[in-house]
Coordinates of C-alpha atoms and ligand atoms in Angstrom, one line a residue:
M1 CA 171.7 71.1 69.7
N2 CA 171.7 68.2 70.2
D3 CA 168.7 65.9 71.4
N4 CA 170.1 66.7 74.8
N5 CA 169.5 70.2 74.8
L6 CA 167.1 69.6 73.4
H7 CA 165.1 67.8 75.6
S8 CA 165.9 69.9 78.2
N9 CA 164.4 73.5 76.4
N10 CA 161.1 71.4 76.1
K11 CA 161.3 70.1 79.6
R12 CA 161.7 73.9 80.5
D13 CA 159.3 75.0 78.0
A14 CA 156.5 72.7 78.6
R15 CA 156.8 74.5 82.6
V16 CA 156.8 77.7 81.9
L17 CA 153.1 76.8 80.1
D18 CA 152.4 75.0 83.0
L19 CA 153.0 77.9 84.8
Y20 CA 151.7 80.0 83.0
E21 CA 148.2 78.8 83.1
K22 CA 148.7 78.6 86.7
V23 CA 149.1 82.2 87.0
L24 CA 145.7 82.1 84.7
E25 CA 143.5 80.8 86.8
I26 CA 144.9 82.9 90.0
E27 CA 143.7 85.7 88.3
Q28 CA 141.2 85.0 86.3
R29 CA 139.5 83.4 89.1
L30 CA 136.1 85.7 90.7
I31 CA 136.5 86.2 94.1
P32 CA 134.3 88.5 96.9
T33 CA 136.3 91.7 96.8
G34 CA 135.3 92.5 100.8
L35 CA 132.0 91.4 102.3
H36 CA 128.4 92.4 100.8
I37 CA 126.9 95.8 101.9
F38 CA 122.9 95.6 102.1
G39 CA 120.9 97.7 99.5
L40 CA 124.7 98.4 97.5
K41 CA 124.7 98.2 94.2
N42 CA 127.4 95.8 91.9
T43 CA 130.2 99.0 89.6
S44 CA 130.3 98.5 86.5
T45 CA 134.4 96.9 87.1
E46 CA 132.2 94.0 89.0
I47 CA 129.6 93.5 86.6
T48 CA 132.4 93.0 83.5
E49 CA 133.9 90.5 85.4
L50 CA 131.3 88.5 86.2
L51 CA 129.7 88.3 82.6
T52 CA 132.6 87.4 82.0
M53 CA 132.2 84.4 83.3
V54 CA 128.8 84.3 82.6
V55 CA 129.1 83.9 78.8
A56 CA 131.3 81.3 79.4
F57 CA 128.4 78.4 80.0
Q58 CA 125.9 77.2 77.8
R59 CA 122.2 76.8 78.5
P60 CA 120.9 74.9 76.9
E61 CA 117.5 75.4 79.0
L62 CA 117.3 79.0 77.4
D63 CA 118.9 77.3 74.1
L64 CA 121.8 80.0 74.0
P65 CA 125.0 78.9 73.6
A66 CA 128.1 79.6 75.2
L67 CA 130.2 83.3 73.4
T68 CA 133.7 81.3 74.0
D69 CA 132.3 78.4 72.2
L70 CA 131.3 80.4 69.2
I71 CA 133.8 82.6 68.9
A72 CA 136.3 79.2 69.4
E73 CA 133.7 77.7 66.1
G74 CA 134.1 80.9 64.2
L75 CA 138.0 81.5 64.7
D76 CA 137.8 77.3 63.3
L77 CA 139.8 76.8 66.8
P78 CA 139.6 73.5 69.2
S79 CA 136.0 73.8 71.4
Y80 CA 137.1 76.9 73.7
S81 CA 136.5 73.5 76.5
E82 CA 139.5 71.2 74.8
L83 CA 141.1 74.6 74.3
L84 CA 140.9 74.9 78.2
K85 CA 142.1 71.4 78.8
K86 CA 144.9 71.0 77.2
S87 CA 146.1 75.2 77.9
N88 CA 148.8 73.6 80.7
N89 CA 150.1 71.9 78.6
S90 CA 149.9 73.9 74.4
E91 CA 151.4 76.4 73.7
Q92 CA 148.8 76.4 70.3
H93 CA 145.8 76.7 73.5
L94 CA 147.2 78.5 75.1
I95 CA 147.1 80.6 72.9
G96 CA 143.9 80.0 71.3
R97 CA 142.2 80.3 75.0
E98 CA 144.0 83.4 75.8
K99 CA 142.5 84.7 72.0
V100 CA 138.6 83.9 72.6
E101 CA 139.1 84.8 76.7
S102 CA 139.9 88.7 75.4
L103 CA 136.9 88.1 72.4
A104 CA 134.1 87.8 75.2
R105 CA 135.7 90.2 77.5
K106 CA 136.0 93.1 75.3
A107 CA 133.1 92.3 73.9
V108 CA 130.9 91.7 77.4
G109 CA 133.1 95.7 78.2
R110 CA 131.3 96.9 75.3
I111 CA 128.1 95.7 76.5
V112 CA 128.5 97.1 79.4
E113 CA 129.3 100.3 78.7
G114 CA 126.1 100.8 77.4
N115 CA 127.5 100.2 73.0
V116 CA 124.0 99.5 70.9
H117 CA 123.8 95.5 70.4
S118 CA 123.7 95.1 66.6
Q119 CA 126.9 97.5 67.0
V120 CA 128.7 95.0 69.0
A121 CA 127.1 91.8 66.8
L122 CA 128.6 93.3 63.8
W123 CA 132.2 93.1 65.9
I124 CA 132.5 89.7 67.5
N125 CA 131.1 89.0 64.2
Q126 CA 133.4 90.8 61.9
Q127 CA 136.1 89.4 64.6
A128 CA 135.9 86.0 64.6
G129 CA 132.5 84.6 62.9
V130 CA 130.2 84.8 65.7
S131 CA 126.9 85.0 64.4
I132 CA 125.1 88.2 64.2
D133 CA 121.7 86.9 65.1
L134 CA 122.8 84.5 68.1
A135 CA 125.2 87.4 69.8
L136 CA 122.1 89.7 69.6
K137 CA 120.4 86.7 71.3
I138 CA 123.2 85.8 74.4
F139 CA 123.8 90.3 74.3
S140 CA 119.6 90.7 75.4
F141 CA 120.4 88.4 78.0
L142 CA 123.1 89.3 79.5
D143 CA 121.4 92.9 79.3
K144 CA 118.5 92.3 81.7
I145 CA 121.5 90.2 84.0
Q146 CA 123.0 93.5 83.9
Q147 CA 120.0 95.9 85.1
Q148 CA 119.3 93.3 87.2
L149 CA 122.5 93.8 89.2
K150 CA 122.7 97.4 88.6
S151 CA 118.8 97.9 90.3
N152 CA 118.3 97.3 94.2
E153 CA 115.1 96.5 95.9
E154 CA 117.0 94.9 99.0
I155 CA 116.3 97.9 101.8
D156 CA 112.5 98.9 100.4
S157 CA 111.8 95.2 100.0
F158 CA 113.0 93.9 103.5
L159 CA 111.1 97.6 105.2
R160 CA 108.0 96.0 103.3
A161 CA 109.0 92.3 104.8
L162 CA 108.9 94.1 108.0
R163 CA 105.4 95.9 107.8
G164 CA 103.6 92.5 107.1
E165 CA 103.5 93.1 102.6
Y166 CA 104.0 90.4 99.7
V167 CA 107.1 90.5 98.6
P168 CA 107.7 88.5 95.8
P169 CA 109.6 85.2 95.6
G170 CA 112.7 84.4 94.0
P171 CA 114.8 81.0 93.7
G172 CA 118.4 81.2 95.5
G173 CA 121.1 80.0 94.3
D174 CA 125.0 80.6 92.3
V175 CA 124.0 83.5 90.0
L176 CA 126.7 82.3 87.6
Q177 CA 125.0 78.9 87.3
N178 CA 122.1 80.5 87.7
P179 CA 121.1 84.3 86.8
S180 CA 117.5 83.6 87.9
I181 CA 118.2 84.1 90.8
L182 CA 118.3 88.1 90.0
P183 CA 116.8 90.5 91.5
T184 CA 118.1 89.9 95.0
G185 CA 116.0 91.2 97.7
R186 CA 112.7 89.2 97.0
N187 CA 111.8 86.6 99.4
T188 CA 114.1 83.2 98.3
H189 CA 112.0 79.7 98.2
A190 CA 114.5 76.2 97.8
I191 CA 113.1 73.5 94.5
N192 CA 111.3 70.8 94.4
P193 CA 113.2 67.7 96.7
Y194 CA 111.2 65.6 94.7
A195 CA 112.7 65.9 91.8
I196 CA 116.5 66.3 92.5
P197 CA 119.1 65.9 90.7
S198 CA 117.7 67.8 87.7
S199 CA 118.2 66.2 84.5
L200 CA 120.4 69.8 84.1
A201 CA 122.4 68.1 87.6
V202 CA 122.5 65.3 85.7
R203 CA 124.1 65.9 82.8
N204 CA 126.9 68.8 85.2
A205 CA 127.4 65.8 87.3
E206 CA 129.2 63.3 84.2
P207 CA 132.4 65.0 83.2
L208 CA 132.9 65.9 86.9
V209 CA 133.2 62.2 87.7
S210 CA 134.6 61.5 84.9
A211 CA 137.3 64.1 86.0
L212 CA 137.7 62.7 89.2
L213 CA 138.0 59.6 88.3
D214 CA 140.8 60.3 85.6
R215 CA 142.9 62.0 88.3
Y216 CA 142.7 59.8 90.1
H217 CA 143.7 57.2 87.6
S218 CA 146.2 59.8 86.2
D219 CA 148.4 60.2 90.3
L220 CA 147.8 56.6 91.4
K221 CA 147.0 54.6 87.9
K222 CA 144.1 52.8 89.3
I223 CA 140.6 53.3 90.1
P224 CA 139.1 54.1 93.1
E225 CA 137.4 50.8 94.4
S226 CA 135.8 53.1 97.5
I227 CA 135.5 56.9 97.4
A228 CA 133.5 59.0 101.2
M229 CA 131.3 61.7 99.9
V230 CA 130.8 64.8 101.4
L231 CA 126.9 65.9 100.1
W232 CA 125.6 68.9 101.8
G233 CA 122.0 70.7 102.1
I234 CA 122.7 74.2 100.6
D235 CA 124.4 73.3 97.9
N236 CA 123.0 70.7 96.5
I237 CA 119.2 73.6 96.2
K238 CA 121.9 75.8 94.3
Q239 CA 122.7 73.6 92.2
E240 CA 119.6 71.6 92.0
G241 CA 121.2 68.1 93.4
Q242 CA 124.5 68.1 91.1
A243 CA 127.0 66.0 94.2
V244 CA 124.0 63.9 94.9
A245 CA 124.0 62.8 90.4
Q246 CA 127.8 62.5 90.9
V247 CA 126.9 59.7 93.2
L248 CA 124.0 58.4 90.7
W249 CA 127.2 58.8 88.5
L250 CA 129.8 56.9 90.5
L251 CA 127.9 54.0 91.0
G252 CA 126.1 53.1 87.5
V253 CA 122.6 54.9 87.9
K254 CA 120.2 57.1 86.4
P255 CA 117.9 59.0 87.5
I256 CA 113.7 57.9 86.3
R257 CA 110.9 60.7 85.8
D258 CA 107.2 60.4 86.3
G259 CA 104.5 62.6 84.7
L260 CA 105.7 65.9 87.2
N261 CA 109.4 65.8 86.6
R262 CA 109.4 64.1 90.6
V263 CA 112.9 60.9 90.6
A264 CA 110.2 58.3 90.9
D265 CA 113.1 55.7 90.4
I266 CA 117.2 54.7 89.5
S267 CA 117.3 52.4 85.9
V268 CA 121.1 50.3 85.8
I269 CA 123.5 51.9 83.0
P270 CA 124.7 48.3 81.2
L271 CA 128.9 48.2 82.1
E272 CA 129.4 47.8 78.5
D273 CA 128.4 51.5 78.1
L274 CA 129.7 52.6 82.1
G275 CA 132.8 51.6 80.9
R276 CA 134.8 51.1 83.6
P277 CA 133.4 49.4 87.1
R278 CA 131.0 51.0 89.2
I279 CA 133.1 52.4 92.6
D280 CA 131.7 51.9 95.9
V281 CA 130.4 55.6 97.3
V282 CA 130.0 56.2 101.8
M283 CA 127.7 59.2 101.8
T284 CA 128.6 61.4 105.0
V285 CA 125.9 64.0 105.2
S286 CA 125.3 67.6 106.8
G287 CA 121.5 67.4 109.2
I288 CA 120.2 69.9 106.4
F289 CA 120.7 67.3 103.4
R290 CA 118.9 64.7 105.6
D291 CA 116.7 67.7 106.8
L292 CA 115.3 68.8 102.9
F293 CA 115.7 65.7 101.2
G294 CA 114.7 62.3 102.8
S295 CA 113.2 61.0 99.7
T296 CA 116.8 61.7 98.5
M297 CA 118.2 59.9 100.8
D298 CA 115.6 56.8 100.2
L299 CA 117.2 57.4 96.5
L300 CA 119.9 57.2 97.3
D301 CA 120.3 53.9 99.8
R302 CA 118.0 52.6 97.4
S303 CA 120.7 53.4 94.7
V304 CA 123.5 51.4 96.2
K305 CA 121.3 48.2 97.7
R306 CA 120.2 48.6 93.6
V307 CA 123.5 47.7 92.7
A308 CA 125.3 45.4 95.1
A309 CA 123.0 43.3 94.1
L310 CA 124.0 43.1 90.7
D311 CA 125.4 39.3 89.5
E312 CA 128.3 41.4 88.0
P313 CA 131.8 40.4 88.6
H314 CA 133.6 42.3 91.2
H315 CA 136.6 44.1 89.3
M316 CA 133.2 46.1 87.8
N317 CA 131.5 46.4 90.6
F318 CA 132.8 46.8 93.5
V319 CA 129.4 47.9 95.6
C320 CA 129.1 44.4 95.2
K321 CA 132.3 43.4 95.7
H322 CA 132.7 44.7 99.1
V323 CA 129.3 43.9 100.5
E324 CA 129.5 40.0 99.3
E325 CA 133.5 40.7 101.2
K326 CA 131.7 41.7 104.8
I327 CA 128.6 39.2 104.4
K328 CA 130.8 36.4 104.1
K329 CA 133.5 37.8 106.6
T330 CA 130.6 38.5 109.5
G331 CA 127.6 36.9 108.5
C332 CA 125.8 40.2 108.2
S333 CA 122.4 41.0 106.6
F334 CA 122.5 42.2 103.1
E335 CA 121.1 45.5 104.2
E336 CA 123.6 46.5 107.0
A337 CA 126.6 45.2 104.8
A338 CA 124.9 47.9 101.9
T339 CA 124.8 51.0 103.9
R340 CA 126.2 53.9 102.6
V341 CA 123.7 56.5 103.7
F342 CA 125.2 58.2 107.4
S343 CA 124.1 61.7 108.8
N344 CA 124.0 62.7 112.6
A345 CA 121.3 61.0 114.7
A346 CA 117.8 63.0 113.5
G347 CA 117.6 66.6 115.1
N348 CA 121.1 66.9 115.4
Y349 CA 123.9 68.4 113.2
G350 CA 127.6 69.0 112.8
T351 CA 130.5 67.3 113.5
N352 CA 132.0 69.3 116.4
V353 CA 135.3 68.7 114.6
N354 CA 135.1 72.9 113.9
F355 CA 134.8 73.6 117.3
M356 CA 137.4 70.7 118.6
V357 CA 139.7 73.1 116.8
L358 CA 138.3 75.7 116.9
Q359 CA 139.2 75.9 121.2
S360 CA 142.0 73.7 120.7
Q361 CA 140.4 70.7 122.8
W362 CA 142.0 67.7 121.2
E363 CA 146.5 65.7 121.3
D364 CA 145.9 63.3 119.1
A365 CA 144.1 64.2 115.6
R366 CA 142.7 61.0 116.0
E367 CA 140.2 62.2 118.0
L368 CA 139.0 64.5 115.3
G369 CA 139.0 61.4 113.0
D370 CA 136.9 59.2 116.1
L371 CA 133.9 62.6 116.9
F372 CA 133.7 63.1 113.2
V373 CA 132.6 59.0 112.9
R374 CA 130.5 59.5 117.0
R375 CA 128.2 62.7 115.7
K376 CA 128.0 61.0 111.5
S377 CA 128.0 57.4 112.3
F378 CA 123.4 57.4 112.6
A379 CA 121.9 55.5 109.4
Y380 CA 119.5 55.9 107.5
G381 CA 117.3 54.4 104.4
R382 CA 116.4 50.5 104.6
D383 CA 116.4 48.1 106.1
S384 CA 115.8 44.7 105.6
N385 CA 112.3 44.5 106.1
G386 CA 111.7 47.8 103.9
I387 CA 111.4 49.2 107.6
T388 CA 113.1 53.0 107.2
M389 CA 115.7 53.3 109.6
E390 CA 115.3 56.8 110.1
G391 CA 118.3 57.7 111.4
R392 CA 119.6 53.7 113.5
Q393 CA 123.2 54.5 115.5
A394 CA 125.8 52.1 113.3
E395 CA 129.3 53.5 114.0
D396 CA 130.9 49.7 113.5
L397 CA 128.9 50.3 109.9
L398 CA 130.0 53.4 109.6
D399 CA 134.0 52.1 110.3
D400 CA 133.8 49.7 108.6
A401 CA 133.1 51.0 104.8
L402 CA 136.1 54.4 106.2
S403 CA 138.1 51.3 106.6
R404 CA 137.4 50.9 102.2
V405 CA 138.0 54.0 101.7
E406 CA 140.9 55.2 99.2
V407 CA 139.4 58.6 98.2
T408 CA 137.1 61.6 100.2
Y409 CA 135.7 64.5 98.3
Q410 CA 133.2 67.1 98.0
S411 CA 132.5 69.5 95.5
I412 CA 132.4 73.3 95.1
D413 CA 129.4 75.2 94.9
S414 CA 130.0 78.9 94.8
T415 CA 132.6 81.0 93.7
E416 CA 131.1 83.2 97.0
V417 CA 132.1 80.2 100.0
G418 CA 135.7 78.7 99.7
I419 CA 137.5 76.1 101.8
S420 CA 139.1 78.8 104.1
D421 CA 136.3 81.0 104.1
V422 CA 134.0 79.3 105.7
D423 CA 135.1 75.6 109.0
H424 CA 132.6 73.7 107.6
Y425 CA 134.4 72.0 104.8
F426 CA 137.2 71.6 107.3
E427 CA 134.6 69.8 109.8
Y428 CA 133.8 68.4 107.1
L429 CA 135.4 66.8 104.5
G430 CA 138.9 66.8 106.8
G431 CA 136.6 65.4 109.4
V432 CA 136.2 62.6 107.3
T433 CA 140.1 62.9 106.8
K434 CA 141.2 61.4 109.1
A435 CA 138.5 59.1 110.3
V436 CA 139.8 56.7 106.9
E437 CA 143.2 57.8 107.9
K438 CA 142.8 55.5 111.0
R439 CA 139.7 53.3 110.1
A440 CA 141.9 52.7 106.3
G441 CA 145.7 53.4 108.3
K442 CA 146.8 55.5 105.8
Q443 CA 145.2 58.9 104.5
P444 CA 143.1 58.8 101.4
K445 CA 144.3 60.8 98.6
I446 CA 142.0 64.8 99.1
Y447 CA 140.1 66.2 96.6
L448 CA 137.7 68.8 96.0
S449 CA 135.2 69.6 92.5
D450 CA 135.4 73.2 91.0
S451 CA 133.1 73.7 88.6
L452 CA 133.2 77.3 88.1
T453 CA 134.7 77.8 85.3
P454 CA 133.3 75.7 82.7
N455 CA 136.7 73.1 82.3
S456 CA 135.5 71.3 85.3
K457 CA 138.5 71.1 88.0
I458 CA 139.3 68.2 89.6
R459 CA 142.3 69.4 92.6
T460 CA 143.7 67.9 95.2
L461 CA 143.2 69.5 98.8
Q462 CA 146.0 70.2 98.2
E463 CA 146.4 72.2 94.5
T464 CA 143.0 74.1 96.2
L465 CA 144.8 74.8 99.3
Q466 CA 147.6 76.8 97.2
L467 CA 144.8 78.9 95.7
E468 CA 142.9 79.6 97.0
S469 CA 145.4 81.5 100.1
R470 CA 147.1 82.9 96.8
T471 CA 143.9 84.9 95.6
K472 CA 142.4 85.7 99.8
V473 CA 144.6 86.1 102.4
L474 CA 147.6 86.5 100.1
N475 CA 145.8 89.0 97.7
P476 CA 145.8 93.0 98.0
K477 CA 142.6 92.9 96.0
W478 CA 141.4 90.8 98.7
Y479 CA 141.9 91.6 102.0
E480 CA 141.9 95.2 101.7
G481 CA 138.2 94.6 99.9
Q482 CA 137.5 93.4 103.8
L483 CA 139.7 96.1 105.2
R484 CA 137.0 98.4 104.0
H485 CA 135.2 97.2 106.7
G486 CA 137.8 98.0 109.1
F487 CA 136.8 95.6 112.5
S488 CA 134.6 93.0 111.1
G489 CA 137.3 93.1 107.9
V490 CA 140.5 91.6 110.2
A491 CA 138.1 89.2 111.5
E492 CA 137.7 88.0 107.6
I493 CA 141.4 87.1 107.5
E494 CA 142.2 85.9 111.0
H495 CA 138.9 83.3 109.7
Q496 CA 141.0 82.5 106.6
L497 CA 143.8 81.5 108.7
T498 CA 141.9 79.3 111.1
N499 CA 140.0 77.8 109.3
T500 CA 143.9 76.9 106.5
F501 CA 144.6 75.9 109.6
G502 CA 142.0 73.7 110.1
W503 CA 143.4 71.8 106.3
S504 CA 146.9 71.4 108.5
A505 CA 144.5 69.8 112.3
T506 CA 142.5 67.8 109.5
A507 CA 144.8 66.7 106.7
N508 CA 148.4 67.7 107.3
A509 CA 147.2 70.1 103.8
V510 CA 148.8 73.2 104.3
D511 CA 152.6 74.0 102.7
D512 CA 154.6 75.9 104.9
W513 CA 154.8 79.5 102.9
I514 CA 151.2 79.5 103.5
Y515 CA 152.2 80.2 106.9
D516 CA 155.3 82.1 105.7
E517 CA 153.3 84.3 103.1
V518 CA 150.8 85.6 106.4
V519 CA 153.4 86.7 109.1
E520 CA 154.8 88.4 106.0
T521 CA 152.1 90.0 105.4
F522 CA 150.0 90.7 108.8
V523 CA 153.0 90.1 111.3
L524 CA 155.5 91.3 109.7
D525 CA 154.6 94.6 107.9
G526 CA 154.4 96.6 110.8
E527 CA 152.3 99.4 109.5
M528 CA 150.5 96.3 108.2
L529 CA 150.1 95.4 111.6
N530 CA 150.2 98.4 113.4
R531 CA 145.8 98.9 110.9
L532 CA 144.8 95.4 112.4
K533 CA 145.6 96.3 115.6
S534 CA 143.8 99.7 115.3
L535 CA 141.2 97.9 114.2
N536 CA 140.4 95.2 115.6
P537 CA 143.1 94.3 118.5
S538 CA 141.1 90.4 119.7
S539 CA 141.4 89.1 116.2
V540 CA 145.1 90.0 115.6
H541 CA 145.9 88.2 119.0
T542 CA 144.0 85.2 117.5
L543 CA 145.9 85.0 114.1
V544 CA 148.8 85.2 116.1
G545 CA 147.6 83.2 118.9
R546 CA 147.1 80.3 115.6
L547 CA 150.4 81.1 113.8
L548 CA 152.4 80.4 117.6
E549 CA 150.3 76.7 117.5
A550 CA 150.6 75.7 114.0
S551 CA 154.1 75.2 114.7
G552 CA 154.4 74.3 118.2
R553 CA 151.7 71.2 116.7
G554 CA 154.3 70.6 114.0
F555 CA 152.6 71.7 111.4
W556 CA 155.0 74.8 110.0
S557 CA 158.6 74.6 110.9
T558 CA 159.6 78.1 110.9
K559 CA 162.8 80.1 111.9
P560 CA 163.0 80.9 115.6
E561 CA 163.1 84.0 115.6
I562 CA 160.2 84.0 113.5
L563 CA 158.7 82.5 116.5
N564 CA 160.0 84.9 119.5
K565 CA 159.1 87.9 116.8
L566 CA 155.4 85.9 117.1
K567 CA 155.2 85.4 120.8
E568 CA 156.9 89.0 121.6
V569 CA 153.8 90.6 119.3
F570 CA 151.5 88.1 121.0
S571 CA 152.4 89.3 125.3
S572 CA 151.9 92.0 124.2
L573 CA 148.2 92.2 122.7
E574 CA 148.0 90.1 125.1
D575 CA 148.7 93.0 128.1
A576 CA 146.9 95.2 125.2
L577 CA 143.7 93.9 125.8
E578 CA 143.6 92.5 129.6
G579 CA 144.7 96.2 129.9
V580 CA 148.3 96.4 131.1
S581 CA 150.7 99.4 129.6
S582 CA 154.0 98.9 128.7
Ligands
BEZ1 C1 124.2 72.4 104.1 O1 123.9 72.7 103.5 O2 124.2 70.6 104.7 C2 125.5 72.6 105.2 C3 126.1 74.3 105.4 C4 126.7 74.2 106.5 C5 127.4 73.5 106.9 C6 127.1 73.0 107.0 C7 126.4 71.5 106.6
MG2 MG1 153.3 71.4 107.0

């Protein structure tokens, strides 16, 4: 074989491996397969799938290793996280990964089927050299979760609450990351906001920040000077402030705790330990976050100002660089130049960008970014006299901070709600992206992190949308799950498409094939179209109208015959909804 052939064969193999890894990613993604029915227990299949993900996470708080780590170690393979990281470009790693996952899945399946723990422990010991004691410890943890998933007290608890009786409290959150949220049907409480971010969140945030900076570096061969990050309240409750911890890592500071585990202050990580420049972070914060995390808002503001005041070279401290440049240019105060925490005016919530998109009330997409800034340009933190600003209007400061942004970013916090399930992701991340585009003169790189698997991943918005579409709206397992709910199932399908459209409006990030395949699946398939129409004609009307709008606004290019078909379906639905018989 000559060198050329060898080279092209290697290239082909690398592509196949990469493709295979993408298929695995889609296959393994946990997705909601229907709406939750109040009071209904989980099925064994759902439990096995969930527990297989549960055993892939270490739980240091319970002194429990991940089963996948133990199997990889027992088989003398590289660590499971190493296997995950490299499985898209090394066949050896991919084979190792599949072996580990298959053994973990089989062990979990045997526990869910009710096999005796000691027998399953002996089996996994023989197969992969996992210590019997550790396996037993993991299985008893799984068993407890399994029992809790199989019982369901939701209706009883609800009735108790209606009778004014006591309902036991329990934490809220994501079951994968915090199984102690089970059993459901308890009186959900949140967290102690003063303990935010937790030590676990700080530990988990570090690899995400490294992955984000690595990804940007691999895409653009440089390090970003300024990142705009979206912070939400409920996510930070579920993940104990992991997004807050990411901001602190980007700035290069660490929380200091007092004797009651409250975050009392921050300490600066020396540059030699940080090993990279400090990144400037502009925070656009939801109204819910602002209401829940007053002391955290203060901590974030203090952290930026502490970093801005350090005597460090500009190429290693971008906060300092930008603050000094701004003061030099405008003569403003240090506090103004270092304002980075923004939210709505006190008592206000949301960006309204979603409403503008849903109601098609915009002509120039720049209006969406301007609306975002109008709603979110209220500064929080302390002014030069140490007095709290409590939402002082500061549109010029937000405009200026966004004009330097190179990356917009948000973390996804659970498998249950993704970026096309609700309109809030595009109103926030899409809104801030559109605002940066006008103020910085070009679209920033847009990333989302995904810590739903042990291999913290950063994807571009476009990649995330591709994965979401393949696993949800274009996946029969997802849409048939929704359609079991009849009317509201069709509405869910329409919401997926509309929220996807929101990403066209704010970021132009939707590939044509996504719209093409939505049309093929729900409109061109006559049987499916009739099914949808009989269940919920109004949502089908909205869906088809949105597709026509995507084409009309130039977000999707398709063939004239497809457009004619859509117009025909649209007008016949309109007639039917208005009671005009055809
Ligand atoms: C929040 O948790 O902060 C949030 C929830 C829904 C929409 C927007 C923000
Ligand atoms: Mg396009």
